[in-house]
Coordinates of C-alpha atoms (C1' of nucleotides) in Angstrom, one line a residue:
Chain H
X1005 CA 0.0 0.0 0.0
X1006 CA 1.3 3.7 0.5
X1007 CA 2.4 5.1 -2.4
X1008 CA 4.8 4.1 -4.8
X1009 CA 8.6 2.9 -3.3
X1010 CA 11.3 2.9 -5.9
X1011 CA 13.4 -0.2 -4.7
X1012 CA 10.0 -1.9 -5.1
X1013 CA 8.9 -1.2 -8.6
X1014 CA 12.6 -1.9 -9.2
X1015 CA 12.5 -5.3 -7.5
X1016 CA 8.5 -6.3 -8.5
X1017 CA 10.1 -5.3 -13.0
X1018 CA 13.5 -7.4 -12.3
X1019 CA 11.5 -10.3 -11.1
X1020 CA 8.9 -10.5 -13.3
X1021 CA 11.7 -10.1 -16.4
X1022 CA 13.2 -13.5 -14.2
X1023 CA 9.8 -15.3 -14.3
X1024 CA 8.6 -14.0 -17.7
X1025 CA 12.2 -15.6 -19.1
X1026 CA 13.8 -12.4 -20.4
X1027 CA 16.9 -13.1 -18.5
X1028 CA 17.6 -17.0 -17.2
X1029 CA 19.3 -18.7 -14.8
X1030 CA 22.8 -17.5 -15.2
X1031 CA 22.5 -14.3 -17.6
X1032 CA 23.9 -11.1 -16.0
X1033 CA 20.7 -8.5 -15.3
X1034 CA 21.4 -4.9 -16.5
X1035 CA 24.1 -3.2 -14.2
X1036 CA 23.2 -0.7 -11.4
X1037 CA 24.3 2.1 -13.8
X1038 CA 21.8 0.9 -16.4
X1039 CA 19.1 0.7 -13.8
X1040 CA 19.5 4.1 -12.0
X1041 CA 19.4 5.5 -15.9
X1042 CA 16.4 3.2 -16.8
X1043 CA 14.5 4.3 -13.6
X1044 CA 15.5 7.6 -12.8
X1045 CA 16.8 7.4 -9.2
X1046 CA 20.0 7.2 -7.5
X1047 CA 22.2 3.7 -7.0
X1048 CA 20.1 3.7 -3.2
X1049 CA 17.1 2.4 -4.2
X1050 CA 19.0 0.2 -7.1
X1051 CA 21.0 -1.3 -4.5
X1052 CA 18.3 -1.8 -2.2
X1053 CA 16.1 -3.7 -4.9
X1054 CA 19.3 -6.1 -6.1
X1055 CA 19.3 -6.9 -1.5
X1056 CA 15.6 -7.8 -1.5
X1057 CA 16.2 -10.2 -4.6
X1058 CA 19.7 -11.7 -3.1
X1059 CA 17.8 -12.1 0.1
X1060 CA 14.9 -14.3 -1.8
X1061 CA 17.6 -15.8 -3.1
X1062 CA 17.0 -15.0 -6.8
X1063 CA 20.4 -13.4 -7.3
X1064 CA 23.8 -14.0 -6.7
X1065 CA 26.4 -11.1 -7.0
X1066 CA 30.0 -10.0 -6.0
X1067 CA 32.8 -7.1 -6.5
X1068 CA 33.3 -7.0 -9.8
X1069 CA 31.0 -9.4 -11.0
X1070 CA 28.2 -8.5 -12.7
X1071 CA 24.7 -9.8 -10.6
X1072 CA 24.1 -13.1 -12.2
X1073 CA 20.5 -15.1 -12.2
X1074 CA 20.4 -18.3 -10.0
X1075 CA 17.1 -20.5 -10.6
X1076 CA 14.1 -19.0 -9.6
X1077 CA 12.9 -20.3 -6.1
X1078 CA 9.4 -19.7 -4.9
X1079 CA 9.6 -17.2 -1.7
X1080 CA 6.7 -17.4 1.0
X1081 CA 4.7 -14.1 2.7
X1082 CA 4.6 -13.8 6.2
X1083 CA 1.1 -14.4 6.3
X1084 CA 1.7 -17.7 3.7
X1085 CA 4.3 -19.3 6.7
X1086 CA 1.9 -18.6 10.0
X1087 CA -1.3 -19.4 8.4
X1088 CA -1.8 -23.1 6.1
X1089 CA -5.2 -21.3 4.6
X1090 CA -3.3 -18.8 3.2
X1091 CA -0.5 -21.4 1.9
X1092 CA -3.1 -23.3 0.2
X1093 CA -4.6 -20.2 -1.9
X1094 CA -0.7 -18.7 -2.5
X1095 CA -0.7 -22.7 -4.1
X1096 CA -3.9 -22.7 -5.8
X1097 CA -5.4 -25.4 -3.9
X1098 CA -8.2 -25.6 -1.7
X1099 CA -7.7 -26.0 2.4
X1100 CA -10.4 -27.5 4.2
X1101 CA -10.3 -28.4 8.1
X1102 CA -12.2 -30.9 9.9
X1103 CA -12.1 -29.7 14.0
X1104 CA -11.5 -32.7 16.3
X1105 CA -11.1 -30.4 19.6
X1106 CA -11.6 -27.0 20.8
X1107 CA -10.7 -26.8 25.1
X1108 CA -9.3 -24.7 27.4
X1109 CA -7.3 -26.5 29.4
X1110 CA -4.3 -26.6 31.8
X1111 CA -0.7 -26.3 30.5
X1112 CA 2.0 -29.1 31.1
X1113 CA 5.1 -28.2 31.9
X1114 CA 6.6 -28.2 28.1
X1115 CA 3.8 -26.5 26.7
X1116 CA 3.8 -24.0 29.6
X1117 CA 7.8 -23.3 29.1
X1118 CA 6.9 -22.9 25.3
X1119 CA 4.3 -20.4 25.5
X1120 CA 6.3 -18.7 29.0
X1121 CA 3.0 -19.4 31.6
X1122 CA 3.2 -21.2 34.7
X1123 CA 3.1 -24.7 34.5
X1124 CA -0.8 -25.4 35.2
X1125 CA -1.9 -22.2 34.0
X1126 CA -4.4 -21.9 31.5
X1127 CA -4.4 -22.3 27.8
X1128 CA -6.2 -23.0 24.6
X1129 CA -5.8 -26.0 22.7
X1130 CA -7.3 -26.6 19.0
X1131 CA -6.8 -30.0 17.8
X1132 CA -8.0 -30.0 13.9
X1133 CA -7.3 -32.2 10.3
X1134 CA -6.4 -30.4 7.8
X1135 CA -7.3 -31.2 4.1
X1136 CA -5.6 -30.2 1.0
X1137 CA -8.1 -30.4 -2.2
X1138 CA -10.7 -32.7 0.5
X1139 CA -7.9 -35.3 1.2
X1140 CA -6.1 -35.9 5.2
X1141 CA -3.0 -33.4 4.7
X1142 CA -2.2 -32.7 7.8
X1143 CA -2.8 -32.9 12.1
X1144 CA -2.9 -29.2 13.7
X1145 CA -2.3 -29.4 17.5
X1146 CA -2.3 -25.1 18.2
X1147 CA -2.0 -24.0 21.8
X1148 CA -2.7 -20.1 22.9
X1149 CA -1.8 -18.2 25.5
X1150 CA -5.4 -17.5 26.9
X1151 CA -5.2 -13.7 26.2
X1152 CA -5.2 -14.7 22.7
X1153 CA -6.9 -18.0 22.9
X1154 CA -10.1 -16.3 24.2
X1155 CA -10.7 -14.9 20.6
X1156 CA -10.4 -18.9 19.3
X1157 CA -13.4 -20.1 21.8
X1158 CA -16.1 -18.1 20.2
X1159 CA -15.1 -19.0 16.6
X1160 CA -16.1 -21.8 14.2
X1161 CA -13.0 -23.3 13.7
X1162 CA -14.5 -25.6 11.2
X1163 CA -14.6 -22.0 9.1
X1164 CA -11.3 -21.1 8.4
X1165 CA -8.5 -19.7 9.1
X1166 CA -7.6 -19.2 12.9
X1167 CA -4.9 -17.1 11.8
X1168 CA -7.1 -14.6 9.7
X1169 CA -9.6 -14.5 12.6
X1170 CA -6.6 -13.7 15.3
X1171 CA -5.5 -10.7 13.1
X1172 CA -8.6 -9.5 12.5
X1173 CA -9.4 -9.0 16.2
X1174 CA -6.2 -7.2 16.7
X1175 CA -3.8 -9.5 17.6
X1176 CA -0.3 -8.3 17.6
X1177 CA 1.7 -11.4 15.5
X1178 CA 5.3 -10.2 14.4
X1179 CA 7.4 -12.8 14.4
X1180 CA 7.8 -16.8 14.5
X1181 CA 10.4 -19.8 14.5
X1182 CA 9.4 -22.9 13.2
X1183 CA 11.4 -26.1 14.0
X1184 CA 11.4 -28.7 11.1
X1185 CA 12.1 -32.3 11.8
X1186 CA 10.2 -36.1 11.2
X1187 CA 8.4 -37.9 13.7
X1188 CA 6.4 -41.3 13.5
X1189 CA 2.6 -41.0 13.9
X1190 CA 1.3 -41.7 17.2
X1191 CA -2.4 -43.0 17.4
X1192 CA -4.3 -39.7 16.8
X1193 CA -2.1 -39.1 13.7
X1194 CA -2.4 -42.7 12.2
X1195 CA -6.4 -42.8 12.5
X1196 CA -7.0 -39.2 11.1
X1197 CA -4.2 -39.7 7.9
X1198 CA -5.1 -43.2 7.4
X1199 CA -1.6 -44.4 7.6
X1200 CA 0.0 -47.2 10.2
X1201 CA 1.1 -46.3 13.5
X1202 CA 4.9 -45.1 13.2
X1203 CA 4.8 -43.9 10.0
X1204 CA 7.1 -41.1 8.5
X1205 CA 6.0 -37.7 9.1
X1206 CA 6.9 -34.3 8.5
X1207 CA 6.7 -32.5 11.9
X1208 CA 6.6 -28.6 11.8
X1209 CA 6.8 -26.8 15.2
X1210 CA 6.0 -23.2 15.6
X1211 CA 6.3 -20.5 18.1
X1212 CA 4.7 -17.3 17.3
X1213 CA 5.9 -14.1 19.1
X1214 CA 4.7 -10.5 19.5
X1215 CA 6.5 -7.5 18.6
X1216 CA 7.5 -7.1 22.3
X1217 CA 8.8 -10.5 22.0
X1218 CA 5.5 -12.2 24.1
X1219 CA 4.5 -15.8 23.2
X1220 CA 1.4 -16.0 21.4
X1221 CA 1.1 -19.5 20.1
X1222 CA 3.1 -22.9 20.7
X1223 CA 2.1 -25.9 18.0
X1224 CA 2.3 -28.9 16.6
X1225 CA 1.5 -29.2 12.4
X1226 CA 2.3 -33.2 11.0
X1227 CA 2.6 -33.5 7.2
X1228 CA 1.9 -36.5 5.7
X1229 CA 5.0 -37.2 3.2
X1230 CA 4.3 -35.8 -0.4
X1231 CA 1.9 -33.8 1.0
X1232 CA 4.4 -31.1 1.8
X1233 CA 8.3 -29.8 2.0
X1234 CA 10.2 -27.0 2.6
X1235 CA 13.2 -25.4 0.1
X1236 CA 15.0 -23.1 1.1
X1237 CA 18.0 -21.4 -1.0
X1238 CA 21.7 -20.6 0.5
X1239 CA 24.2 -18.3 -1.2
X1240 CA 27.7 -18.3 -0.5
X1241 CA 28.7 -15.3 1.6
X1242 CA 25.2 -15.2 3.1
X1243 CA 24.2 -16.0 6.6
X1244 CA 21.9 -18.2 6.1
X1245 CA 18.5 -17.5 8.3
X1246 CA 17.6 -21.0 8.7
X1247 CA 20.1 -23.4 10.4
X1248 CA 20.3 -26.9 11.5
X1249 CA 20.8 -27.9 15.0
X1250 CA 21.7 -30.9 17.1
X1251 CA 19.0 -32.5 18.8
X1252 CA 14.6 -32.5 18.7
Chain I
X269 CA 40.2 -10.8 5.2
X270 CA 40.8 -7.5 4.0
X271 CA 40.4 -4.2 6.0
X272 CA 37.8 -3.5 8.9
X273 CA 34.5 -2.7 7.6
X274 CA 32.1 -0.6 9.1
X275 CA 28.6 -2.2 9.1
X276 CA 30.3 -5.6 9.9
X277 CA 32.0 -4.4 12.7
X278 CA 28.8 -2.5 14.0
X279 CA 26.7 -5.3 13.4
X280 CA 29.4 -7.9 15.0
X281 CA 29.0 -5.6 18.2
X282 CA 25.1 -5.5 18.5
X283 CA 25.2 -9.1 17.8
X284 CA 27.7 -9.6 20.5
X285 CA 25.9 -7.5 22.9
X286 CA 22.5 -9.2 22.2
X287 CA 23.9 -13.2 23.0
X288 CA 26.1 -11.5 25.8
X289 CA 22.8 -10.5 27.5
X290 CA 23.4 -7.0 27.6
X291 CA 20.1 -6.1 25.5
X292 CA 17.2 -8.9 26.2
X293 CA 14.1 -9.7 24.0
X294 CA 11.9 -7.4 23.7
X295 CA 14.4 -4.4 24.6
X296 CA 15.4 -1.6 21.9
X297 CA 18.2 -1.8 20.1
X298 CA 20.1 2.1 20.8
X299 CA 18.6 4.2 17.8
X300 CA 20.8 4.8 14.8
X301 CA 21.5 8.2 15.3
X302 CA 23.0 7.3 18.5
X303 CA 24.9 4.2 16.5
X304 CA 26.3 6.8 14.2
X305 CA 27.7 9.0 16.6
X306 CA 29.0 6.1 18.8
X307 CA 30.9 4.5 15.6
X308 CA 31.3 7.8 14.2
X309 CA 30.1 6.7 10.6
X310 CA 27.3 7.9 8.7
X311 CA 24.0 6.3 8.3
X312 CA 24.3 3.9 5.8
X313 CA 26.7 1.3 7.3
X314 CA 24.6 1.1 10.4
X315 CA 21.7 0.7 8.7
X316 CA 23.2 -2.2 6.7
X317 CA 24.5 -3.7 9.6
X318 CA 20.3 -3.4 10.4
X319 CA 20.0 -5.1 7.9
X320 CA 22.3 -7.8 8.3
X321 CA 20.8 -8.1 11.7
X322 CA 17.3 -8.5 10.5
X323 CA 18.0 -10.8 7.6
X324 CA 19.5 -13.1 10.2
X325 CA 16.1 -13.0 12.5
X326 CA 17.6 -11.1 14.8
X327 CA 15.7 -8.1 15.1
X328 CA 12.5 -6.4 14.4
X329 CA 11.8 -2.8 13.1
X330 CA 9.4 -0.7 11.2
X331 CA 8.2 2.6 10.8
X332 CA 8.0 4.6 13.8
X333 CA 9.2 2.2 16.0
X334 CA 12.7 1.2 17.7
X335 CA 14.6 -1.4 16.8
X336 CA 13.5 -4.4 18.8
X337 CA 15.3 -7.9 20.3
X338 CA 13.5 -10.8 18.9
X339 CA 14.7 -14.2 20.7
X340 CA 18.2 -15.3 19.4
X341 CA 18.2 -17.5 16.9
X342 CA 21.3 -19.3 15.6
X343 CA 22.4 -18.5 12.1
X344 CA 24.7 -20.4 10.0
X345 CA 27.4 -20.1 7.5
X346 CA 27.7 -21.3 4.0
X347 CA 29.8 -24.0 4.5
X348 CA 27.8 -25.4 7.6
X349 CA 25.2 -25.3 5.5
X350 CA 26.5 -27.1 3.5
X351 CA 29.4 -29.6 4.6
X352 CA 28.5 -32.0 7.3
X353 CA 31.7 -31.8 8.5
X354 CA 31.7 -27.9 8.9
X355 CA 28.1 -28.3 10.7
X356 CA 29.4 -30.7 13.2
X357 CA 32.4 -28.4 14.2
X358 CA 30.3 -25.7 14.7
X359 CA 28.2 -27.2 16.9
X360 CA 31.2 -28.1 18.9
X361 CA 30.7 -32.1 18.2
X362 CA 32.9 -34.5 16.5
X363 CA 31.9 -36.3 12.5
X364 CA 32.8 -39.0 10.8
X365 CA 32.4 -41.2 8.3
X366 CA 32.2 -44.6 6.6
X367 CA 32.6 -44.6 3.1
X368 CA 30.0 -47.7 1.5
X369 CA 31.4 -46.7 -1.9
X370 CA 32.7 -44.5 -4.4
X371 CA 31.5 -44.8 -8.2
X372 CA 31.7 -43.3 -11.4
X373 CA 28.4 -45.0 -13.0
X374 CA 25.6 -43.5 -15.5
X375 CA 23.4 -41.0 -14.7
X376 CA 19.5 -42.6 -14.3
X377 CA 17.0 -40.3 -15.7
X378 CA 15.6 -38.0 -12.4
X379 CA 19.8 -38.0 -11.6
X380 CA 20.6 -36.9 -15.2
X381 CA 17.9 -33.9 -14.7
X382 CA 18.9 -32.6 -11.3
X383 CA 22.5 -32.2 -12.3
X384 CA 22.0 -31.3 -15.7
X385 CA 23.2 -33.8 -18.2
X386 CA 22.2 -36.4 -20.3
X387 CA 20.4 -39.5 -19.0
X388 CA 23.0 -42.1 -19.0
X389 CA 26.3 -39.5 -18.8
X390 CA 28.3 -40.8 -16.5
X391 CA 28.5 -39.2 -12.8
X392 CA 30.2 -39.5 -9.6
X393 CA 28.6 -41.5 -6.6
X394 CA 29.2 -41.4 -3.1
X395 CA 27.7 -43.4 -0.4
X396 CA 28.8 -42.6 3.4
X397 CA 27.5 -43.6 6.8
X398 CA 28.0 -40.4 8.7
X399 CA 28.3 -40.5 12.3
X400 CA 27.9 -37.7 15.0
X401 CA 30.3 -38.6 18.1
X402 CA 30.8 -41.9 16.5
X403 CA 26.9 -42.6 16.8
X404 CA 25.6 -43.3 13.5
X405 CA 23.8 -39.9 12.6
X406 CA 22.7 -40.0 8.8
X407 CA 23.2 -41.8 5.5
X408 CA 24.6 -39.6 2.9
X409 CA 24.1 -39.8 -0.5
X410 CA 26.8 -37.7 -2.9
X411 CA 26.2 -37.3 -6.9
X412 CA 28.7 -35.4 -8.8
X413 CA 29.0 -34.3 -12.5
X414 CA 32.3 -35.7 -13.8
X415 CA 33.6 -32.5 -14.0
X416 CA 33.6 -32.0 -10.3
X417 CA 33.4 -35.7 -9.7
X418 CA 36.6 -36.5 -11.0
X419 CA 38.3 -34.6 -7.5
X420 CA 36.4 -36.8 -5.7
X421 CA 37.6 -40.0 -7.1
X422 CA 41.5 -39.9 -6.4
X423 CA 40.4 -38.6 -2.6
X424 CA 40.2 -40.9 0.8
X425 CA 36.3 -40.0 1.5
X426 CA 37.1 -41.9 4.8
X427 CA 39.2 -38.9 5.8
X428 CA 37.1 -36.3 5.7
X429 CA 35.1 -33.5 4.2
X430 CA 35.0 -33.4 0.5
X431 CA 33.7 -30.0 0.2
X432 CA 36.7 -29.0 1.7
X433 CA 38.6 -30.9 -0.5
X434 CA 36.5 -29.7 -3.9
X435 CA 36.9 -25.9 -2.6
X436 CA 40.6 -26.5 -2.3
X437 CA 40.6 -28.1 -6.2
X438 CA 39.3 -25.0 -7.1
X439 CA 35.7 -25.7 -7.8
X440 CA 33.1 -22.8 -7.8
X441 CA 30.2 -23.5 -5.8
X442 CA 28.4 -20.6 -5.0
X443 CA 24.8 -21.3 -4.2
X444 CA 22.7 -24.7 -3.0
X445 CA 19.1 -25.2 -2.6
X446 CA 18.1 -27.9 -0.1
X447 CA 14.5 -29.2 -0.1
X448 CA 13.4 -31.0 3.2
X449 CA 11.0 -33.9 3.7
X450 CA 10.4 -36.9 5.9
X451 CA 10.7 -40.4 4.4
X452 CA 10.6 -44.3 5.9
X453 CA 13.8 -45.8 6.0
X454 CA 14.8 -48.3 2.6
X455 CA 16.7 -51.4 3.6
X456 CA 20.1 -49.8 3.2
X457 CA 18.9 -46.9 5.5
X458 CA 17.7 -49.2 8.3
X459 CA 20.8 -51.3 8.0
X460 CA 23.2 -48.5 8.3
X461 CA 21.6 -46.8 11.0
X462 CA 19.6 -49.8 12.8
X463 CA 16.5 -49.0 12.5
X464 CA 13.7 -51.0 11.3
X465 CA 12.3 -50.5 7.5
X466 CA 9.9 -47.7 7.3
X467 CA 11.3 -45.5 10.5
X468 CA 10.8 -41.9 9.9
X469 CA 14.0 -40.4 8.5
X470 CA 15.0 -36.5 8.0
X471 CA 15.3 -36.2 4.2
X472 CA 17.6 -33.4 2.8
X473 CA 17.9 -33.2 -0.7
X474 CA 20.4 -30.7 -2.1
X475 CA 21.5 -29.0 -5.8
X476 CA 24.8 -27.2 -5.8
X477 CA 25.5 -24.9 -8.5
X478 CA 28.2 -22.9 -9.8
X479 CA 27.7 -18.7 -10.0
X480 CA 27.0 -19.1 -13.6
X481 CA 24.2 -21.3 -12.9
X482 CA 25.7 -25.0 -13.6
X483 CA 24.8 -27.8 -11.3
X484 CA 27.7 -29.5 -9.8
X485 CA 25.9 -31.8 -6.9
X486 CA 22.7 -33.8 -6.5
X487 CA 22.7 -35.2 -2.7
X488 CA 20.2 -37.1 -0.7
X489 CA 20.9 -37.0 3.2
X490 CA 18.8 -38.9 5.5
X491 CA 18.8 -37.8 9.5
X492 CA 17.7 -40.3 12.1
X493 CA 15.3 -38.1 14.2
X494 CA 16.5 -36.4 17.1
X495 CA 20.2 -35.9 15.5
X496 CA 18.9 -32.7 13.6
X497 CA 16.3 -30.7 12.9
X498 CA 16.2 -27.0 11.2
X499 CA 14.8 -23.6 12.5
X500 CA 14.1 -20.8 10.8
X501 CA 12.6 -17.6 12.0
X502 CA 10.4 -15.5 10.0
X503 CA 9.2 -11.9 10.6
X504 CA 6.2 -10.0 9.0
X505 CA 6.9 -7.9 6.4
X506 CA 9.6 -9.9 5.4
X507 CA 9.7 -11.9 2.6
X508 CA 10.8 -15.8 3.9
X509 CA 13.6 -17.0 1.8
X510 CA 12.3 -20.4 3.1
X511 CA 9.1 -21.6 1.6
X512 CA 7.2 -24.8 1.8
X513 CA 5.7 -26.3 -1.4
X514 CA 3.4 -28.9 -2.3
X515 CA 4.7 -32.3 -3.3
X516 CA 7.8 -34.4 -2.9
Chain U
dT479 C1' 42.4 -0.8 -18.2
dA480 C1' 37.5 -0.2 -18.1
dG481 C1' 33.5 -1.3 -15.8
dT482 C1' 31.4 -3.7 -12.0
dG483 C1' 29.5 -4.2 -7.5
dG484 C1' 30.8 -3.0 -2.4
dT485 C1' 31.4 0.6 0.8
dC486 C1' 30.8 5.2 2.6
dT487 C1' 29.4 10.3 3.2
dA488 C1' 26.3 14.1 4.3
dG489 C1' 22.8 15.8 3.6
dA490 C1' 17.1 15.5 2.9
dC491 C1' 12.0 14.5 3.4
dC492 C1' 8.4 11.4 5.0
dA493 C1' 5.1 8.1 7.6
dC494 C1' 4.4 6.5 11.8
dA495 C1' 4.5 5.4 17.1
dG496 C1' 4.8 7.0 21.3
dG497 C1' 4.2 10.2 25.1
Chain T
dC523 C1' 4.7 17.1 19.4
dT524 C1' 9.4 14.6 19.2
dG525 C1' 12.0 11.0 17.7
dT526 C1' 12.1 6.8 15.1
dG527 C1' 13.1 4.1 11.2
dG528 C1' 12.1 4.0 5.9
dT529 C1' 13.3 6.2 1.7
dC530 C1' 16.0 8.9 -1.4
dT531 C1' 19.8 11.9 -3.6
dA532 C1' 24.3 12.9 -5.5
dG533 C1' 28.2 12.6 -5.0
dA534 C1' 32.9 9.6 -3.8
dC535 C1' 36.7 5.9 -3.4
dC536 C1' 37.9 1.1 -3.6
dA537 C1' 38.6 -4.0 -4.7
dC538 C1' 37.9 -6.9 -7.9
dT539 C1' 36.8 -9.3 -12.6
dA540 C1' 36.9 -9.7 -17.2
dC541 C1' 39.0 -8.4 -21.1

DNA sequence: TAGTGGTCTAGACCACAGG
DNA sequence: CTGTGGTCTAGACCACTAC
């Protein structure tokens, strides 16, 4: 919204010419020089646009090299990693939910440490199934602080998305770090997926924060294989903002 | 490596001062105007180091508001991302490996596409039991075009890292993209790392490429669970440079 | 050696959050 | 309102690559 930003008109035309074809995977795109002349503006904004596509990972570039093309990876909006509604739609396929539980309910002692309560203290549990085009995709366990899980009690959570619903009634969601690793399927997760007990599954945990750095959210998303899988791009001389660790 | 830059060395000190303790979650970050006088540089460098900062998950910011602490989140270098090896250092443990075999063999058809070249062009295979501690950890699975391949073949893969040993040969690789899923263990999986057939394994699947765009490396990596798992923290308003897709 | 991207300066205006 | 971070300008020098 707002009106229009340089660096992002400068970003949105370089990669469109990446997805429309007009340069490919390893041609140079037009220098900085070429682009301040083409779009009237300083090397700021130029510079800033080529950071925004390096950071997607579309990009590569170094002193004296000119900024090659790498192959195009698919980047994800905020809104598209918190919410599997909104991933669905961004993928053109329809999400459906089937709601197993709704209860409030008290914490145990890894949930509470998760979400930063007191051990006992209340919280809001949704346990759903999660279609994908009206077949088993995925089991949702989410778990709210109360403040925030009061807005999930009064809502049909056979609707839609929770996440929509939380924004919508003002909740302050800035930030989240989701854990990736596999997991067999306990009972719960065989019956609803239709697969044997212990079989492979993609488990994503997330933790949801506000600005201020408060826990909102603490959950548990399983994946049936095939169903799902996450890509992420790495460029050398980049920090890389997802990293692999030792342990569950 | 060359001389002191600015913005690295201011972000190196907010960095160091956020996992010292000095600023907590959820505190400010001092302003930039108050960066730039304390460094004595303009504004640009500190707000590239910002930037840095932010792309790493570090930080939050936006209009209006300061600069805030998110919860730390570890961030990792190129080469841990991706040489085993290089991972295990920096997480302070010890690798190994045991090298199943080494082959230069033809190239089946979904091999041939990932790397580029005809189906049935020979390539370079590796197969490794890795260990972590000298537990067995994950079973690797190395393809390389013969181009790159070829440093592979007169090298002891029981000795150690072969990215190391292909950066030293002078190979370019400048970029990877690694796609996660979960699988069941096949036979040679649950053999290696005893498990039964079918146990949910950590699959990491990763493409190499030169700058220019040329794939150099197909791998397959399967972790047992509870040896890794990847985080990655997102903020809104960000675009995620990690997204998940539909489909194996 | 010519041209590139990386770094830096010293200014400026604006939208927005907070008191 | 004041101060913040977001955006932008118009210059400059440097390290490096490719020729």
């Amino acid at each position: 919204m707002s009106t229009t930003q340089q660096h992002r008109d400068i970003a949105a035309h370089l990669r469109a010419a990446i997805r429309n074809g007009d340069v490919t995977p390893g041609d140079p795109l037009p220098s900085e020089s070429e682009l301040c002349e083409r779009f009237g503006s300083s090397r700021g904004p130029v510079r800033q646009a080529m950071a925004t596509l390096r950071a997607e990972g579309l990009v590569s570039s170094g002193r004296g090299r000119r900024t090659t093309v790498l192959d195009m990876v698919p980047t994800q909006s905020f809104d598209g990693v918190i919410s599997y509604s909104e991933w669905c739609r961004q993928s053109g396929l329809e999400p459906g939910q089937v709601t197993q539980s709704v209860a409030r309910r008290p914490a145990d002692a890894a949930l509470a440490a998760a979400l930063g309560v007191a051990t006992g203290a209340p919280v809001v549990s949704v346990f759903r199934l999660r279609l994908l085009d009206g077949e088993p995709a995925m089991v949702e366990r989410l778990n709210y602080t109360l403040e925030v899980g009061r807005h999930v009690l009064g809502f049909d959570t056979d609707s839609g998305s929770i996440y929509q619903h939380l924004i919508e009634q003002g909740v302050d969601i800035d930030n989240a770090t989701r854990t990736i690793d596999a997991v067999g399927a306990d009972e719960d997760d065989a019956q609803l997926l239709g697969v044997p007990v212990g079989s492979p599954l993609l488990r994503v945990r997330r933790r949801a924060f506000t600005r201020a750095g408060t826990p909102v959210e603490a959950s548990d998303d399983r994946y049936l294989p095939g169903t799902a899988s996450f890509t992420v791009n790495s460029i050398r001389g980049n920090q890389s903002p997802l990293s692999m660790v030792v342990g569950a």
